[in-house]
mmCIF file of C-alpha atoms in Angstrom:
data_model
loop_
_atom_site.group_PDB
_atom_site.id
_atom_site.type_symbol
_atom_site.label_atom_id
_atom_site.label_comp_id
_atom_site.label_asym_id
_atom_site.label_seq_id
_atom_site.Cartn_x
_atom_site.Cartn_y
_atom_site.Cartn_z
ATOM 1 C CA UNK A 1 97.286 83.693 270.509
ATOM 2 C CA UNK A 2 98.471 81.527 267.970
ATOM 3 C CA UNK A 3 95.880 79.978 266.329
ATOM 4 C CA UNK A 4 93.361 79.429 262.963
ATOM 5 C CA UNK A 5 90.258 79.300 264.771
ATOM 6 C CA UNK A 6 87.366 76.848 265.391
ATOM 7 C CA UNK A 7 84.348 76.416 266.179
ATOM 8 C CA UNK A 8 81.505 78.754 267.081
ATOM 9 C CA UNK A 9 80.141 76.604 270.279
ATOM 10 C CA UNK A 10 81.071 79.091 273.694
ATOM 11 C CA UNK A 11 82.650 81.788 271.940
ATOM 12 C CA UNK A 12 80.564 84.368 272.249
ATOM 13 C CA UNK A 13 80.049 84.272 276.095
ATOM 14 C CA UNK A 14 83.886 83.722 276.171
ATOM 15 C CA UNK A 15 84.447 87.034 274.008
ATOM 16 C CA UNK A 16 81.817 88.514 276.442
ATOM 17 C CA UNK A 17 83.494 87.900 279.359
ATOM 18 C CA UNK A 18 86.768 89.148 277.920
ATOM 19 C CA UNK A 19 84.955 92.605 277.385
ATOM 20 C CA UNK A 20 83.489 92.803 280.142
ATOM 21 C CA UNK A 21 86.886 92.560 282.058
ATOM 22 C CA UNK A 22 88.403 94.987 279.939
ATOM 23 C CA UNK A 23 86.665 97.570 281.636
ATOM 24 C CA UNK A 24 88.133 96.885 285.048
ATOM 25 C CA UNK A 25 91.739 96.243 284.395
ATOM 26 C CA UNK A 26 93.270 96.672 280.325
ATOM 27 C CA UNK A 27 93.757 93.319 279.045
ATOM 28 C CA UNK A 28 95.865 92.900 275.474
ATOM 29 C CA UNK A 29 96.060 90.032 273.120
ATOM 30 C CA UNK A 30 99.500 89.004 271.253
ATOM 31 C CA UNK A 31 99.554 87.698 268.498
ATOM 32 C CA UNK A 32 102.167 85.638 267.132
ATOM 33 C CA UNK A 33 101.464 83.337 264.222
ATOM 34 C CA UNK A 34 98.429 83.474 263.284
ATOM 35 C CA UNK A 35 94.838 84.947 265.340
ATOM 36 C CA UNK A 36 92.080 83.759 262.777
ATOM 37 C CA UNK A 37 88.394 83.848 262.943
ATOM 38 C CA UNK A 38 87.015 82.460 266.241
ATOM 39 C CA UNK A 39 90.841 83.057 267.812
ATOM 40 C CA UNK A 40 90.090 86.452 266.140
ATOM 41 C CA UNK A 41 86.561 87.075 268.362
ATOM 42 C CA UNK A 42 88.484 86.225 271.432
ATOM 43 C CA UNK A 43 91.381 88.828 270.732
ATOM 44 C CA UNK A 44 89.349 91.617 269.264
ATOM 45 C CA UNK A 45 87.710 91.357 272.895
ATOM 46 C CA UNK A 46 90.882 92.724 274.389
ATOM 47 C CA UNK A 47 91.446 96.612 275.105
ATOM 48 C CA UNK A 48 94.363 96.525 272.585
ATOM 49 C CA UNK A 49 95.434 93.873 270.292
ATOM 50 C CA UNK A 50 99.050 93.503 269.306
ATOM 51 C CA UNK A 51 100.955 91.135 266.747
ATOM 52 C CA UNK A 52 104.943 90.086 266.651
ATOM 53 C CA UNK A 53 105.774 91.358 263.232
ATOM 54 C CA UNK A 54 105.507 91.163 259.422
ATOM 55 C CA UNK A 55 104.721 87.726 259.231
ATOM 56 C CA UNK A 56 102.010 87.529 261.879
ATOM 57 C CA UNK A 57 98.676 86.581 260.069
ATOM 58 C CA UNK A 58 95.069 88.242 261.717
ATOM 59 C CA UNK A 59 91.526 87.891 260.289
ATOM 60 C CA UNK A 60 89.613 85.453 258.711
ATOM 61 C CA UNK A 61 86.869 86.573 259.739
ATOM 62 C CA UNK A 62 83.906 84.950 258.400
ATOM 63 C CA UNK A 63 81.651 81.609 259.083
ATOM 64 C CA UNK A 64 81.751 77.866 257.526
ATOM 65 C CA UNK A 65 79.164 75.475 257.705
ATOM 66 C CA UNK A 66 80.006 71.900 255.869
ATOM 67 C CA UNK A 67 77.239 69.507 254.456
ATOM 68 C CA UNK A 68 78.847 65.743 253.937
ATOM 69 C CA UNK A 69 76.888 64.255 251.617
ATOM 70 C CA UNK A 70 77.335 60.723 252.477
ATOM 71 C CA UNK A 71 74.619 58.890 249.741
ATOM 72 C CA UNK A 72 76.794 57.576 247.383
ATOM 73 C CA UNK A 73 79.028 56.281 249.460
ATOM 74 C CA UNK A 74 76.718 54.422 251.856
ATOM 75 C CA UNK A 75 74.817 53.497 248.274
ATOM 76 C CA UNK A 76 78.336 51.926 246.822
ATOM 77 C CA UNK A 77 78.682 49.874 250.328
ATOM 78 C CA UNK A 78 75.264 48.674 250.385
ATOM 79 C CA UNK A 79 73.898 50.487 252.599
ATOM 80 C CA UNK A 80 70.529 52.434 253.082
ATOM 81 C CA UNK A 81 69.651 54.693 255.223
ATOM 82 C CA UNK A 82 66.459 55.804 256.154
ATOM 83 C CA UNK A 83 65.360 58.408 258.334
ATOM 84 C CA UNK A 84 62.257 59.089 260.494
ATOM 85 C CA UNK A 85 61.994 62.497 261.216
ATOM 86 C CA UNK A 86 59.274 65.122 262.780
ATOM 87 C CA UNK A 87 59.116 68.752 261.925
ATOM 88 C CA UNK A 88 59.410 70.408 258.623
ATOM 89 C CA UNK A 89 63.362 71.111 259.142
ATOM 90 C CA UNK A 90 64.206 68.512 260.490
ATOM 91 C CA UNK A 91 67.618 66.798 259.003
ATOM 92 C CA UNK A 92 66.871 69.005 255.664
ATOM 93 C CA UNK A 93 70.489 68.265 255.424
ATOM 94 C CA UNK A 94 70.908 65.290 256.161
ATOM 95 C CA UNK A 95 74.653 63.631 255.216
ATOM 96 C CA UNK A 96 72.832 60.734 253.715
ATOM 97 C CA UNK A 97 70.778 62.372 251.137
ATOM 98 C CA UNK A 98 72.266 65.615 248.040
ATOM 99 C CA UNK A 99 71.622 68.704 249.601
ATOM 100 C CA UNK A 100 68.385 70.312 248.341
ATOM 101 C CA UNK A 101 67.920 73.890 247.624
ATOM 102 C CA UNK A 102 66.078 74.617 250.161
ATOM 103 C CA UNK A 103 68.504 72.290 252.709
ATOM 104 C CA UNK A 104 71.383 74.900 251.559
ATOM 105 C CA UNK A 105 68.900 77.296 251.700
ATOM 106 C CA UNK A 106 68.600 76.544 255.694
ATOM 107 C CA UNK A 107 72.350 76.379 256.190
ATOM 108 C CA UNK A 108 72.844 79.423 254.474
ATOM 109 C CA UNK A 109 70.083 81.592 256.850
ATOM 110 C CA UNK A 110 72.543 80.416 260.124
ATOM 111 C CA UNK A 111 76.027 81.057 258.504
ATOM 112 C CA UNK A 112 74.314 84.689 257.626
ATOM 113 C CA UNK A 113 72.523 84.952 261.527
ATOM 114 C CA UNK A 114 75.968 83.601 263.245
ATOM 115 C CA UNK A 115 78.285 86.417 260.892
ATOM 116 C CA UNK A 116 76.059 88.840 261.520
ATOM 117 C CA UNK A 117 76.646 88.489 265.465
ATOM 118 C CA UNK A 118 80.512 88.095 264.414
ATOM 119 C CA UNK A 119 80.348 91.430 262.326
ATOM 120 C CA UNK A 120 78.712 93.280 265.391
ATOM 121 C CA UNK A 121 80.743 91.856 267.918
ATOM 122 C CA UNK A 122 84.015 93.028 266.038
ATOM 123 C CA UNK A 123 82.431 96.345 265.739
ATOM 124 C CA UNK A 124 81.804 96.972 268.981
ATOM 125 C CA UNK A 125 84.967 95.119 270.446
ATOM 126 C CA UNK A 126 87.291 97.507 268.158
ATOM 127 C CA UNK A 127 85.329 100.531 268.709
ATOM 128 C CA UNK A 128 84.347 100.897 264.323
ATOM 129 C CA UNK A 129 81.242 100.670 262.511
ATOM 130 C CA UNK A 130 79.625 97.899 261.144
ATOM 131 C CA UNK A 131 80.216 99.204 258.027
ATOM 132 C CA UNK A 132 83.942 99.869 258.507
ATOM 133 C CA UNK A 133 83.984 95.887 259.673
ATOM 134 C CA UNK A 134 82.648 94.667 256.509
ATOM 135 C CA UNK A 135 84.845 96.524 253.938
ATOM 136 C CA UNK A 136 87.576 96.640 255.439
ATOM 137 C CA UNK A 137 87.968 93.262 257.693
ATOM 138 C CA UNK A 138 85.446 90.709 257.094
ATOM 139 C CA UNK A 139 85.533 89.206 253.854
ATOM 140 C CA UNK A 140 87.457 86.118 254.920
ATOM 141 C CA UNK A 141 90.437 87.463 253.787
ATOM 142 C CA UNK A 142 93.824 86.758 256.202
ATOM 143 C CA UNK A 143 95.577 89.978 256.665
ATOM 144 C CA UNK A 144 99.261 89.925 257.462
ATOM 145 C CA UNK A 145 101.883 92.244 259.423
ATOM 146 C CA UNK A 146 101.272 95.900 258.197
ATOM 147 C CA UNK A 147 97.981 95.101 256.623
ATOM 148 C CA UNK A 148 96.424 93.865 259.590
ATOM 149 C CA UNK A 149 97.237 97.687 261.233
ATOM 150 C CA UNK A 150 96.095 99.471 257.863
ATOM 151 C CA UNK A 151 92.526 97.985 258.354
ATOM 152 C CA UNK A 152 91.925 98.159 261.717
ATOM 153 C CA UNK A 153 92.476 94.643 263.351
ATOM 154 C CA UNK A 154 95.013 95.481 265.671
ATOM 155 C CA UNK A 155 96.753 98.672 267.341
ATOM 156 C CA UNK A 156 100.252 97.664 265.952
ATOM 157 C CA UNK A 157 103.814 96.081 266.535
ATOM 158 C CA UNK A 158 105.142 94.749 269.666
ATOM 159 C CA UNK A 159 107.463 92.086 270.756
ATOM 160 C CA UNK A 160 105.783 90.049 274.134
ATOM 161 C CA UNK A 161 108.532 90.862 276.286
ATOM 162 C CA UNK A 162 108.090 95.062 276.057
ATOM 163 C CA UNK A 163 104.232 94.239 276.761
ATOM 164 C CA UNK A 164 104.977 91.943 279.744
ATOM 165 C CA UNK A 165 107.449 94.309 281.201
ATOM 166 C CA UNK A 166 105.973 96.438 283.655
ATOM 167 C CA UNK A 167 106.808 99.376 285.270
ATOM 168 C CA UNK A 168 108.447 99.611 288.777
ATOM 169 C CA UNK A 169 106.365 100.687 291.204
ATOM 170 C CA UNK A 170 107.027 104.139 293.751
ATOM 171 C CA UNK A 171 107.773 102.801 297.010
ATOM 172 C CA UNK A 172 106.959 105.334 299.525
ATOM 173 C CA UNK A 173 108.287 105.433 303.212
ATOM 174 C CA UNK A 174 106.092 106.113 306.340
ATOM 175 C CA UNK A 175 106.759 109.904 306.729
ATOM 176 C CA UNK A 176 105.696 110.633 302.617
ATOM 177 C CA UNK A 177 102.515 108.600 302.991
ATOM 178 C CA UNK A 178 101.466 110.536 306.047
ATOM 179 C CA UNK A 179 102.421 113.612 304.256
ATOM 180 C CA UNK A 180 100.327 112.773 300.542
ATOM 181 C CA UNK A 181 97.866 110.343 301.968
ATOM 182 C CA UNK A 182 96.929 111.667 305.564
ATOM 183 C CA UNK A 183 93.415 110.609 305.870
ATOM 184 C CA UNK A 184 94.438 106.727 304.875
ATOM 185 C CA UNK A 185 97.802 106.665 306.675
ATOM 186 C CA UNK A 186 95.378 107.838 309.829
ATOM 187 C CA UNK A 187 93.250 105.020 308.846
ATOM 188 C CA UNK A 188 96.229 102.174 308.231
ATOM 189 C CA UNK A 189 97.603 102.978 311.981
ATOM 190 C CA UNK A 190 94.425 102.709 313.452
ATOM 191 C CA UNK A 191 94.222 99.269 312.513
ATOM 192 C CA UNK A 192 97.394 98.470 313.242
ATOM 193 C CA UNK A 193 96.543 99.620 317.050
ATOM 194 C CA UNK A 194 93.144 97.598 317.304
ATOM 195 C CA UNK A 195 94.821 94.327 315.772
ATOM 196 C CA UNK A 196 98.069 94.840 318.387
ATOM 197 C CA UNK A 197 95.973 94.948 321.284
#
């Protein structure tokens, strides 16, 4: 991962899925760069979460929500704008009107709902308390190298060619898989006897 985040849309079912596969085979993120906010949801997902060294920046964690207030600008140009809406909330913040108290008042109740989710999610993705997430991770602060380890974002320091590397594998001959594994060398012959026919 390499990356400052983005939006919110499909990131949660994303991170889901993620976790959910982490608990049939181990899955581990890299980080190399930069894994902020929503790139941050995705790799806390993994079983372990690793970054390339010292300069490697992790967190971010936190939610944005922008109101472009467009009204002086359309009013310089000429233009007016008028809006015919239904239902109390409706456009409350609209771009072509100043946000109103009780527009950012609106805003503000998602951004909470949506980090709230973001708070949990980390929680439960790296194992901590909701409590542990908020003072030590999610204040929107970017950790980097050591600090990122020191408050619990990631497991440590690992270059991506020692994680890709894998281990050989025990190649066993005929006679030692009979000898350890009777009951499925049995089983493996068998077969072999009904497909040769």
């Amino acid at each position: 991962i390499d990356s400052p985040g983005g939006s919110v849309d499909g990131i949660e079912s994303l991170a889901q899925a993620i976790y959910k596969a982490r608990q049939e085979k181990p899955i581990v993120a890299f980080a190399d760069g930069m894994m902020a906010s929503a790139a941050y949801w995705l790799g806390s997902a993994a079983s372990e979460v690793y970054i390339s060294g010292e300069t490697t920046q992790v967190g971010s964690i936190g939610v944005v929500a922008t109101h472009l207030d467009l009204s002086e600008r359309a009013k310089k140009e000429g233009i007016q704008v008028n809006e015919i809406v239904a239902g109390k909330y409706k456009r409350m913040a609209s771009p072509f009107k100043p946000l109103s108290e009780e527009g950012r008042a609106y805003i503000q109740g998602q951004v909470d709902s949506i980090y709230k989710t973001f708070v949990e999610t980390i929680a439960l993705h790296r194992n901590v308390s909701v409590d542990t997430v908020l003072s030590q991770m999610a204040d929107g602060k970017l950790f980097i190298g050591s600090q990122t380890i020191q408050n619990g974002l990631v497991d440590g320091v690992q270059s991506l060619p020692k994680l890709l590397k894998t281990e050989r594998k025990q190649i066993m001959n005929q006679l030692e898989i009979k000898e350890k594994h009777g009951d499925a060398y049995s089983a493996i012959i068998a077969e072999g006897r009904i497909q040769g026919r």
